[in-house]
Amino acid sequence: MGARVEKTDDGMFHEDHHNCTKCEKKLDAYRVINQAHYCDDCFLEQTGTPCFKCKKVIQDGEVTLEDQGQTYHVKCFACDDCRKPIDKKKFTRRGHKKICTDCIEKRKPKLCGKCCGRIEGDAIKFDGKLFCDGCFSCAECRMPLSETAYKRDEDHLCCMACYERSHSKTCSECRELISAGSRIVTHESKNYHPKCFACTKCHGELEKRFTICDGKRYCKACAAKI
């Protein structure tokens, strides 16, 4: 019994011999290039557009990017620094390299917002500006604020100690500072800690009603015993 023969437009083949010219896979359907027969995959490799980066053929329906006359897979159009895919509108060309905006920012020198000097190492970010450690300091005592608590005082920053000194009042009784934000008792234009504004006899804190006798303050109960 003779071998089965396939007849094509450009010749006749034994069934077992009708293979792809490139991969040698048996052909059920085929494409022709210069009288050579190819399977669909190999035909695409021969005639399709290769990605400029990975050199693989771009399949039908794949989304691509065009740049300087070259075609890329979207994932292959990447930053040459971080290797992440980039939007064509968000990169800068440096010679033959494409650099994304994030990498461009990382390459920029960090300048201190106060002394304008170049910052080496970590920068301190405050109010949208960068500062070197020496410049991010208390406006009063110049102590660095990077590792301590601080407060804004109008248009400058102060460590807590300086802020307390500039915003605290002095107790007229003990002569010590009354911490900013603490409760204050004011009497005759003088300021007191609540514990210092006390009855002369029992030393209890005075309420709104008290008696002054010979220049001394007494609570209602002690005043009744005078």
Short mmCIF file of C-alpha atoms in Angstrom, two decimals:
data_model
loop_
_atom_site.label_atom_id
_atom_site.label_comp_id
_atom_site.label_asym_id
_atom_site.label_seq_id
_atom_site.Cartn_x
_atom_site.Cartn_y
_atom_site.Cartn_z
CA MET A 1 0.00 0.00 0.00
CA GLY A 2 1.53 3.36 -1.01
CA ALA A 3 2.25 6.22 1.37
CA ARG A 4 -0.41 8.86 1.62
CA VAL A 5 0.43 11.97 -0.42
CA GLU A 6 -0.55 15.60 0.27
CA LYS A 7 -0.89 17.91 -2.67
CA THR A 8 -0.19 21.60 -2.16
CA ASP A 9 -0.11 24.59 -4.49
CA ASP A 10 3.63 24.28 -4.86
CA GLY A 11 4.25 20.56 -4.80
CA MET A 12 3.39 17.13 -3.48
CA PHE A 13 4.52 15.68 -0.15
CA HIS A 14 4.38 12.36 1.61
CA GLU A 15 2.16 12.91 4.64
CA ASP A 16 5.02 12.15 7.01
CA HIS A 17 7.34 14.55 5.23
CA HIS A 18 5.16 17.67 5.22
CA ASN A 19 6.83 19.46 8.11
CA CYS A 20 7.54 23.04 9.15
CA THR A 21 10.76 24.26 7.55
CA LYS A 22 12.00 25.69 10.85
CA CYS A 23 10.71 23.62 13.76
CA GLU A 24 9.97 20.47 11.71
CA LYS A 25 6.60 20.04 13.34
CA LYS A 26 4.12 18.08 11.21
CA LEU A 27 1.90 20.48 9.36
CA ASP A 28 -1.89 20.36 9.29
CA ALA A 29 -2.12 23.95 8.13
CA TYR A 30 0.79 25.98 6.84
CA ARG A 31 2.00 29.37 5.62
CA VAL A 32 4.36 29.87 2.69
CA ILE A 33 7.42 32.14 2.46
CA ASN A 34 9.53 31.79 -0.70
CA GLN A 35 8.07 28.28 -1.30
CA ALA A 36 9.06 27.19 2.23
CA HIS A 37 6.25 25.92 4.47
CA TYR A 38 5.90 27.12 8.08
CA CYS A 39 3.57 26.49 10.99
CA ASP A 40 1.71 29.55 12.29
CA ASP A 41 4.20 30.20 15.14
CA CYS A 42 7.28 30.02 12.95
CA PHE A 43 5.60 32.06 10.24
CA LEU A 44 4.94 34.81 12.80
CA GLU A 45 8.57 34.70 13.89
CA GLN A 46 9.67 35.15 10.28
CA THR A 47 7.25 37.93 9.40
CA GLY A 48 6.18 39.55 12.71
CA THR A 49 7.61 42.69 14.33
CA PRO A 50 10.17 41.92 17.04
CA CYS A 51 10.33 43.91 20.27
CA PHE A 52 13.44 46.12 20.12
CA LYS A 53 14.32 45.19 23.72
CA CYS A 54 13.67 41.46 24.14
CA LYS A 55 13.73 40.60 20.40
CA LYS A 56 10.64 38.41 20.77
CA VAL A 57 7.94 38.73 18.14
CA ILE A 58 5.01 40.91 19.16
CA GLN A 59 1.84 38.84 19.00
CA ASP A 60 -1.35 40.02 17.35
CA GLY A 61 -3.39 42.15 19.75
CA GLU A 62 -0.49 42.92 22.12
CA VAL A 63 -0.25 46.53 23.30
CA THR A 64 2.98 48.15 22.16
CA LEU A 65 4.89 51.42 22.43
CA GLU A 66 6.72 53.19 19.62
CA ASP A 67 9.86 55.18 20.39
CA GLN A 68 12.34 56.60 17.90
CA GLY A 69 11.08 54.30 15.20
CA GLN A 70 11.37 51.16 17.35
CA THR A 71 8.57 48.99 18.71
CA TYR A 72 8.48 47.66 22.29
CA HIS A 73 6.33 45.45 24.47
CA VAL A 74 4.88 47.73 27.14
CA LYS A 75 6.72 45.77 29.84
CA CYS A 76 9.99 46.05 27.91
CA PHE A 77 9.85 49.83 27.61
CA ALA A 78 11.55 50.32 30.97
CA CYS A 79 13.84 52.67 32.89
CA ASP A 80 17.49 51.74 32.39
CA ASP A 81 18.19 52.46 36.07
CA CYS A 82 15.41 50.80 38.08
CA ARG A 83 14.19 48.50 35.25
CA LYS A 84 10.55 49.36 35.95
CA PRO A 85 8.18 49.89 32.99
CA ILE A 86 7.70 53.57 32.27
CA ASP A 87 5.13 55.79 30.62
CA LYS A 88 6.55 57.28 27.45
CA LYS A 89 5.72 60.78 28.70
CA LYS A 90 7.51 60.36 32.04
CA PHE A 91 11.18 59.82 31.34
CA THR A 92 14.30 61.69 30.35
CA ARG A 93 16.76 60.49 27.76
CA ARG A 94 20.40 60.43 28.84
CA GLY A 95 22.41 59.39 25.81
CA HIS A 96 21.04 55.98 24.81
CA LYS A 97 19.42 55.45 28.21
CA LYS A 98 15.86 56.14 29.32
CA ILE A 99 15.61 57.35 32.93
CA CYS A 100 12.21 57.59 34.68
CA THR A 101 11.22 60.69 36.67
CA ASP A 102 11.58 58.85 40.01
CA CYS A 103 15.20 57.96 39.26
CA ILE A 104 15.87 61.50 38.02
CA GLU A 105 14.67 62.84 41.40
CA LYS A 106 16.93 60.40 43.26
CA ARG A 107 19.91 61.61 41.22
CA LYS A 108 19.33 65.27 42.06
CA PRO A 109 21.59 66.63 44.82
CA LYS A 110 19.72 67.27 48.06
CA LEU A 111 20.12 70.93 49.07
CA CYS A 112 19.39 72.28 52.54
CA GLY A 113 16.47 74.73 52.60
CA LYS A 114 18.34 76.95 55.07
CA CYS A 115 22.07 76.99 54.25
CA CYS A 116 21.61 75.82 50.61
CA GLY A 117 24.50 73.40 51.11
CA ARG A 118 24.50 69.89 49.67
CA ILE A 119 23.12 67.31 52.10
CA GLU A 120 25.17 64.15 52.44
CA GLY A 121 23.28 61.17 53.87
CA ASP A 122 19.76 61.44 55.26
CA ALA A 123 17.88 64.72 55.02
CA ILE A 124 15.20 66.00 57.38
CA LYS A 125 11.97 66.95 55.60
CA PHE A 126 9.80 69.66 57.13
CA ASP A 127 7.15 71.88 55.52
CA GLY A 128 8.02 70.49 52.09
CA LYS A 129 11.71 71.45 52.44
CA LEU A 130 14.86 69.45 53.15
CA PHE A 131 17.29 70.36 55.91
CA CYS A 132 20.68 69.14 57.07
CA ASP A 133 20.87 68.09 60.71
CA GLY A 134 22.80 71.21 61.78
CA CYS A 135 20.28 73.61 60.24
CA PHE A 136 17.19 71.87 61.58
CA SER A 137 17.76 73.38 64.99
CA CYS A 138 16.18 75.47 67.74
CA ALA A 139 16.01 79.17 66.81
CA GLU A 140 17.01 80.12 70.37
CA CYS A 141 19.70 77.70 71.59
CA ARG A 142 20.65 76.11 68.20
CA MET A 143 20.22 72.60 69.57
CA PRO A 144 19.51 70.08 66.73
CA LEU A 145 15.83 69.12 66.70
CA SER A 146 16.06 65.85 64.74
CA GLU A 147 15.82 63.69 67.88
CA THR A 148 13.96 65.87 70.35
CA ALA A 149 10.50 67.37 70.77
CA TYR A 150 9.92 70.87 69.41
CA LYS A 151 7.20 73.39 68.72
CA ARG A 152 6.59 76.00 66.07
CA ASP A 153 6.84 79.53 67.44
CA GLU A 154 5.40 81.89 64.83
CA ASP A 155 7.81 81.51 61.88
CA HIS A 156 10.52 79.45 63.57
CA LEU A 157 11.01 76.27 65.60
CA CYS A 158 12.04 75.97 69.24
CA CYS A 159 13.02 73.06 71.42
CA MET A 160 10.57 72.50 74.27
CA ALA A 161 12.89 74.07 76.88
CA CYS A 162 13.23 77.33 74.93
CA TYR A 163 9.55 77.34 74.05
CA GLU A 164 8.66 76.99 77.72
CA ARG A 165 11.00 79.84 78.66
CA SER A 166 9.62 82.21 76.05
CA HIS A 167 5.95 81.38 76.58
CA SER A 168 5.81 80.57 80.28
CA LYS A 169 4.97 83.02 83.05
CA THR A 170 6.70 83.29 86.42
CA CYS A 171 4.80 82.44 89.57
CA SER A 172 4.77 85.47 91.87
CA GLU A 173 4.87 83.19 94.91
CA CYS A 174 7.57 80.56 94.24
CA ARG A 175 9.29 82.49 91.41
CA GLU A 176 9.40 79.36 89.25
CA LEU A 177 8.11 79.13 85.67
CA ILE A 178 4.53 78.13 85.04
CA SER A 179 4.62 75.68 82.11
CA ALA A 180 3.01 76.90 78.91
CA GLY A 181 -0.50 75.49 78.71
CA SER A 182 -0.72 74.84 82.44
CA ARG A 183 -3.49 76.25 84.62
CA ILE A 184 -2.70 79.75 85.95
CA VAL A 185 -4.33 81.75 88.72
CA THR A 186 -4.17 85.50 88.11
CA HIS A 187 -4.80 87.96 90.90
CA GLU A 188 -4.08 91.69 90.84
CA SER A 189 -2.08 91.31 87.59
CA LYS A 190 0.13 88.63 89.13
CA ASN A 191 0.36 85.00 88.08
CA TYR A 192 0.46 81.96 90.35
CA HIS A 193 0.59 78.20 90.25
CA PRO A 194 -2.79 77.04 91.60
CA LYS A 195 -1.00 75.31 94.51
CA CYS A 196 0.89 78.52 95.29
CA PHE A 197 -2.23 80.67 95.43
CA ALA A 198 -3.15 79.17 98.80
CA CYS A 199 -4.57 79.95 102.18
CA THR A 200 -1.91 81.40 104.51
CA LYS A 201 -3.09 79.21 107.38
CA CYS A 202 -4.20 75.81 105.99
CA HIS A 203 -2.28 76.06 102.71
CA GLY A 204 -5.22 74.76 100.73
CA GLU A 205 -5.77 76.07 97.23
CA LEU A 206 -8.07 79.05 97.29
CA GLU A 207 -11.39 79.05 95.50
CA LYS A 208 -12.90 82.14 93.95
CA ARG A 209 -14.03 83.41 97.36
CA PHE A 210 -11.34 84.18 99.88
CA THR A 211 -10.49 86.89 102.39
CA ILE A 212 -7.45 89.15 102.56
CA CYS A 213 -6.43 90.26 106.02
CA ASP A 214 -3.28 92.29 106.66
CA GLY A 215 -2.14 91.48 103.14
CA LYS A 216 -2.53 87.70 103.64
CA ARG A 217 -5.00 85.41 101.88
CA TYR A 218 -7.33 83.13 103.84
CA CYS A 219 -9.92 80.61 102.77
CA LYS A 220 -13.47 81.10 104.01
CA ALA A 221 -13.09 78.57 106.83
CA CYS A 222 -9.79 79.96 108.15
CA ALA A 223 -10.99 83.55 107.80
CA ALA A 224 -13.87 82.75 110.14
CA LYS A 225 -11.37 81.75 112.88
CA ILE A 226 -9.31 84.90 112.72
#
